[in-house]
Structure formats: structure tokens, C-alpha cells
C-alpha atoms as a PDB file:
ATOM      1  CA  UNK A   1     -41.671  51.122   1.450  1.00  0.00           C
ATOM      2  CA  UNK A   2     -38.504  53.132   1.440  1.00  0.00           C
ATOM      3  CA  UNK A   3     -35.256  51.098   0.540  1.00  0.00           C
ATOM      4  CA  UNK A   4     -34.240  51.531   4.361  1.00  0.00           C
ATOM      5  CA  UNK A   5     -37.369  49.348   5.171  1.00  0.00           C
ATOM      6  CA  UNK A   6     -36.680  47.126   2.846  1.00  0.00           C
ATOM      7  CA  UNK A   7     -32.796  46.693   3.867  1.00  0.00           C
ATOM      8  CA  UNK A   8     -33.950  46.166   7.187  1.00  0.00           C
ATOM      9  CA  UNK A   9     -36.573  43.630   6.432  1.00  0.00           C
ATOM     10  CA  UNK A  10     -34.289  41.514   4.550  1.00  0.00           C
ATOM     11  CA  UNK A  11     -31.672  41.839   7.007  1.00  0.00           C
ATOM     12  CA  UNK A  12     -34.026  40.381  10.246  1.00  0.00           C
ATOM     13  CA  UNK A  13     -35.336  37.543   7.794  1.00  0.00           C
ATOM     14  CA  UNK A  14     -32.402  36.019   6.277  1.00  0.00           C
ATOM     15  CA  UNK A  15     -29.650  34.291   8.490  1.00  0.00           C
ATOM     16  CA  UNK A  16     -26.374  34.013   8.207  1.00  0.00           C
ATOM     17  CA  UNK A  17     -24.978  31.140   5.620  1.00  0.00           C
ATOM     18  CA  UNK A  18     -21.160  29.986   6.491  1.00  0.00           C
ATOM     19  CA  UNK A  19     -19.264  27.061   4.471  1.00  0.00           C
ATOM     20  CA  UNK A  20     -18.645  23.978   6.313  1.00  0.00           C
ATOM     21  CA  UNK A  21     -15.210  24.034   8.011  1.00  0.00           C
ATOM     22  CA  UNK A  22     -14.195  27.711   8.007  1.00  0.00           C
ATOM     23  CA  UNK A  23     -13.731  29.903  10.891  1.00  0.00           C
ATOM     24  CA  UNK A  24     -15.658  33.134  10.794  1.00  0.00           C
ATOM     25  CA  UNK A  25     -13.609  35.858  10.483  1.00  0.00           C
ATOM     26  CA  UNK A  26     -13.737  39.567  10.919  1.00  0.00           C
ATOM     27  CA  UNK A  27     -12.676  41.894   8.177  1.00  0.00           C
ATOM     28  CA  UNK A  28     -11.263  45.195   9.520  1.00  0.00           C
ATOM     29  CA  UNK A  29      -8.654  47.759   8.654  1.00  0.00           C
ATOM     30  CA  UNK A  30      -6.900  47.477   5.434  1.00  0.00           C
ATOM     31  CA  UNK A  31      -8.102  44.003   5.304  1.00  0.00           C
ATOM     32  CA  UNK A  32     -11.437  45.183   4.800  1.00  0.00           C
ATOM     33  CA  UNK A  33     -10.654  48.165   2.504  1.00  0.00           C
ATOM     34  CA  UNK A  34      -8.879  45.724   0.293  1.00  0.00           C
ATOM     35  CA  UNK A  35     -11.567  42.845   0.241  1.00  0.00           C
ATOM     36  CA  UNK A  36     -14.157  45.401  -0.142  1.00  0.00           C
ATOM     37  CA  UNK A  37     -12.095  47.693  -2.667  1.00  0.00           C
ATOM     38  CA  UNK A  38     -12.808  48.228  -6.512  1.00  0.00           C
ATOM     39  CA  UNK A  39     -15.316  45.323  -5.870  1.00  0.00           C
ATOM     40  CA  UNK A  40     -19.140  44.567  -6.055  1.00  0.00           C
ATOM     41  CA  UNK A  41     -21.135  43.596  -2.608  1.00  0.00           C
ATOM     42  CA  UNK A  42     -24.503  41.798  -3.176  1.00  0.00           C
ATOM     43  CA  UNK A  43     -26.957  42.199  -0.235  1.00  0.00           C
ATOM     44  CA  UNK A  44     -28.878  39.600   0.067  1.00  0.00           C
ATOM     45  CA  UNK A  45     -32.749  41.347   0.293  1.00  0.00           C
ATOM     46  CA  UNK A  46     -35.968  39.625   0.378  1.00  0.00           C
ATOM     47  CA  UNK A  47     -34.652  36.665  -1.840  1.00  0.00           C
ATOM     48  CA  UNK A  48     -33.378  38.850  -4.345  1.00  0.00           C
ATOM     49  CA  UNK A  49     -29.292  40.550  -4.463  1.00  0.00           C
ATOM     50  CA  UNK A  50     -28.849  43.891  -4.581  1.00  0.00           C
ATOM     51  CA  UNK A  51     -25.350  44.721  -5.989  1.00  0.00           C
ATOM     52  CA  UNK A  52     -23.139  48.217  -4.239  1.00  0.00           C
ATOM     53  CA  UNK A  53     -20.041  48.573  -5.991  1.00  0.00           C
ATOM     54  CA  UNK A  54     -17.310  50.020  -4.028  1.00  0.00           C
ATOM     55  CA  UNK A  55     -14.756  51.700  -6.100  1.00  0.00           C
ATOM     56  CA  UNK A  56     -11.744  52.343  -5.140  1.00  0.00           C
ATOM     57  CA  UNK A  57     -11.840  56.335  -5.013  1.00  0.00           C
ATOM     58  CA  UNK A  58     -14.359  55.974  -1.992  1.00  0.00           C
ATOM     59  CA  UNK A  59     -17.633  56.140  -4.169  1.00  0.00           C
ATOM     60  CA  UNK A  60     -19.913  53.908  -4.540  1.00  0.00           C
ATOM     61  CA  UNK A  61     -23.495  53.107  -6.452  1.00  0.00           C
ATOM     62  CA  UNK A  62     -26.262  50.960  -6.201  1.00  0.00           C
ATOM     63  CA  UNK A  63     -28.860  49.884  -8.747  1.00  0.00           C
ATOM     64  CA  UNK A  64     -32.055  47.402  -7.538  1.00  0.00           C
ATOM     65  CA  UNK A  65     -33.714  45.215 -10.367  1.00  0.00           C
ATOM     66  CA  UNK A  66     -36.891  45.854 -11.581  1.00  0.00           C
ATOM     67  CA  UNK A  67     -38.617  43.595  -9.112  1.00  0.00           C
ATOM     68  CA  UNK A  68     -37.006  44.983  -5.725  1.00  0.00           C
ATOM     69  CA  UNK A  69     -36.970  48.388  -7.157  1.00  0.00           C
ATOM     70  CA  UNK A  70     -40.909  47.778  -7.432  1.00  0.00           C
ATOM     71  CA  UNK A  71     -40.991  47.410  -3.512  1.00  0.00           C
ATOM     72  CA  UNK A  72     -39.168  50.827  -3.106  1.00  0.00           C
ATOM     73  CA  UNK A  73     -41.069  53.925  -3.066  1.00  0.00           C
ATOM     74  CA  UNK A  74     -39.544  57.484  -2.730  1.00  0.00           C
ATOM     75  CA  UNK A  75     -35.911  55.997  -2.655  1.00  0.00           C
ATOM     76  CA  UNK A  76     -35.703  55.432  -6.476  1.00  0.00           C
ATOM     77  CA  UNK A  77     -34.215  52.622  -8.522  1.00  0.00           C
ATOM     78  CA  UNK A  78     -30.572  53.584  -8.047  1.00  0.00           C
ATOM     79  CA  UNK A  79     -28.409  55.731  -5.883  1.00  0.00           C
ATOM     80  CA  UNK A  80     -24.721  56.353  -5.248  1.00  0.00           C
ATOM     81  CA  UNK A  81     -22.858  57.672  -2.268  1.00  0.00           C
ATOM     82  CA  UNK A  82     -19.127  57.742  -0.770  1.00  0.00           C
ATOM     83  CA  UNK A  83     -17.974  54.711   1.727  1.00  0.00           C
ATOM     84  CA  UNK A  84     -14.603  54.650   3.952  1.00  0.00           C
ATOM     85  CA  UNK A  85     -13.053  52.311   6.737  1.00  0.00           C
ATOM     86  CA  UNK A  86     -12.985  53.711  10.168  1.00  0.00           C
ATOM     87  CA  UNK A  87     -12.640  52.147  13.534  1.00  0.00           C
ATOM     88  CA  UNK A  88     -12.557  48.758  11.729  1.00  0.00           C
ATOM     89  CA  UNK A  89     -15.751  49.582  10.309  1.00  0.00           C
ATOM     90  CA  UNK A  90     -17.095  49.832   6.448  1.00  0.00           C
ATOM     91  CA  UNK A  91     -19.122  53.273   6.440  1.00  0.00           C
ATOM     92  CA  UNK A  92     -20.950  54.776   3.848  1.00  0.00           C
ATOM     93  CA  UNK A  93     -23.374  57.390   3.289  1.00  0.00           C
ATOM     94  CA  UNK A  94     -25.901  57.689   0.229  1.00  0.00           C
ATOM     95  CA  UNK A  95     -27.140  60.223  -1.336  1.00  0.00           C
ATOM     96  CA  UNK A  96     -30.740  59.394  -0.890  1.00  0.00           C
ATOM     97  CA  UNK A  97     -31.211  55.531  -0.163  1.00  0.00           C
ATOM     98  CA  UNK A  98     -31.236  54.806   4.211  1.00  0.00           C
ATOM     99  CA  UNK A  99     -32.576  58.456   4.400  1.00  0.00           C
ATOM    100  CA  UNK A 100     -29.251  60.093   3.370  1.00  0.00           C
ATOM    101  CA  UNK A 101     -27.557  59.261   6.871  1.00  0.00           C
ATOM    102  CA  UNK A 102     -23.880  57.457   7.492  1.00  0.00           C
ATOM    103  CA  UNK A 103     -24.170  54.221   8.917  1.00  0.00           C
ATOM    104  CA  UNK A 104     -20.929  51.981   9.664  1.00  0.00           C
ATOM    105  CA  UNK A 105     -20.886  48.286   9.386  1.00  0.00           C
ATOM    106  CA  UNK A 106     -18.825  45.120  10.992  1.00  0.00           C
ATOM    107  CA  UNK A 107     -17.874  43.118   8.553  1.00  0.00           C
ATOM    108  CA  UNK A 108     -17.695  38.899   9.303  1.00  0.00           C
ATOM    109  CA  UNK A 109     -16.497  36.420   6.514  1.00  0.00           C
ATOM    110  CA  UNK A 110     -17.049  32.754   6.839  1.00  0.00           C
ATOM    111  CA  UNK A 111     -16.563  30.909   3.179  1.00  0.00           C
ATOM    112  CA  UNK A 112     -17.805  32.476   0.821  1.00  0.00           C
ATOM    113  CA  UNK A 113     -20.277  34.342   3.186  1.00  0.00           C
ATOM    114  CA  UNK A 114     -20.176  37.376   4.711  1.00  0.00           C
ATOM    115  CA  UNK A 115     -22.475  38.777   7.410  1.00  0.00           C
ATOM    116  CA  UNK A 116     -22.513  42.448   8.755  1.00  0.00           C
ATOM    117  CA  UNK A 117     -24.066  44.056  11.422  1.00  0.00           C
ATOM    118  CA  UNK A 118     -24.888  47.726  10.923  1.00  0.00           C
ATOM    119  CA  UNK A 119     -23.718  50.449  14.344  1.00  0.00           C
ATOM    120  CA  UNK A 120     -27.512  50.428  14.978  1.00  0.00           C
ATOM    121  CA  UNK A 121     -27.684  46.798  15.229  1.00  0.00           C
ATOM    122  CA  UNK A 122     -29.566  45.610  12.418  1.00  0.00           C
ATOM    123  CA  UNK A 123     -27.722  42.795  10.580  1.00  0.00           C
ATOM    124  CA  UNK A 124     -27.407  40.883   7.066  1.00  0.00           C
ATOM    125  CA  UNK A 125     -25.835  38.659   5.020  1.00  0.00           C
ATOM    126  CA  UNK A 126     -24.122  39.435   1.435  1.00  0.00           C
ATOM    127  CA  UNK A 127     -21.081  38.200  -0.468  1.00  0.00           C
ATOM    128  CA  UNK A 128     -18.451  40.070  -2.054  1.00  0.00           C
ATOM    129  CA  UNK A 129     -18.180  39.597  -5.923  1.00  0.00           C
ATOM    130  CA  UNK A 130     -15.298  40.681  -8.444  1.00  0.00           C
END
């Protein structure tokens, strides 16, 4: 199963956790480049996190453990790519990973939690890390 597969599977099974007593709010323009900026995202996939750091020169890189890199075939183990904010959106293409193509994201946070939907609908939960 490609890592596409994969990201989308774990995206349609896992629901969107919030913390009690915050409002969900959407990350967009330079809010989002700065919350997302020089920092790690884990996606949460099939029970496991798979960690994209965004650095702050508009690259980024992803590495899967050994356990969710064992459901990935073709894809590899790790991959990097370039991301950017447009339209109040986090995009980001990969090199290989998602098939090479750009895909843009809306960005919610609610606690701790943060859930995006992808331009093609498909949607997720991660949180952003230091």
C-alpha cells in the first residue's frame, strides 16, 4: 500500500480529538506559517504518528517508523518535499510520498488538537510538536 493509501486510511478512521472547553479554531495566513514554522507535525496514522518537520526555508521531510514504514510499499521509508501557505491553506508537495502531487490543507486547532482537511476532501487529525 502506497503511503497515499495509507494517509488516507488513517485519515477516514480516526476522528477528530478537541480539549474540553476550547473553541476550534482555524489557522490561516501568517498564523499558520508561524504555528506550523521550524516545527514538527505528527499525523496521526493507523494508531501510530508520523512526524513532517516543516522548516522554516519551506522544506520539509518525513521519516515513518519501522512498523508504518512496513505497511508502505513503493513510497519508501522517508521522503522530503517543499510546503508554503496560500489562500489560507498549508500546501506541500513531496518528492515521492502522495504520488509526487501538491495538495493544500485547512488547518483547525482545538486544544492541543489539530484537524485538517486536505483540497480533495479527505481529512485527519495531528498535533503540532516543538
Amino acid at each position: 500500500m502506497k503511503i497515499g493509501a495509507l494517509l488516507l486510511a488513517a485519515g477516514l478512521a480516526l476522528p477528530a480529538t478537541a480539549a474540553f472547553g476550547a473553541e476550534p479554531a482555524s489557522l490561516a495566513g501568517d498564523e499558520l506559517r508561524k504555528a506550523i514554522s521550524g516545527k514538527t507535525v505528527y499525523l496521526n496514522i493507523s494508531g501510530f504518528e508520523l512526524p513532517i518537520r516543516y522548516a522554516s526555508n519551506g522544506r520539509m521531510s518525513g521519516k515513518m517508523g519501522t512498523v508504518a514504514a512496513s505497511f508502505s510499499k513503493g513510497d519508501g521509508a522517508s521522503n522530503s518535499g517543499k510546503w508554503w501557505v496560500a489562500d489560507d491553506q498549508l500546501c506541500q508537495k513531496w518528492t515521492s510520498w502522495m504520488d509526487g502531487k501538491q495538495y493544500c490543507y485547512r488547518l483547525t486547532r482545538q486544544g492541543a488538537a489539530v484537524r485538517w482537511v486536505r483540497n480533495d476532501g479527505r481529512s485527519g487529525t495531528a498535533r503540532i510538536g516543538g
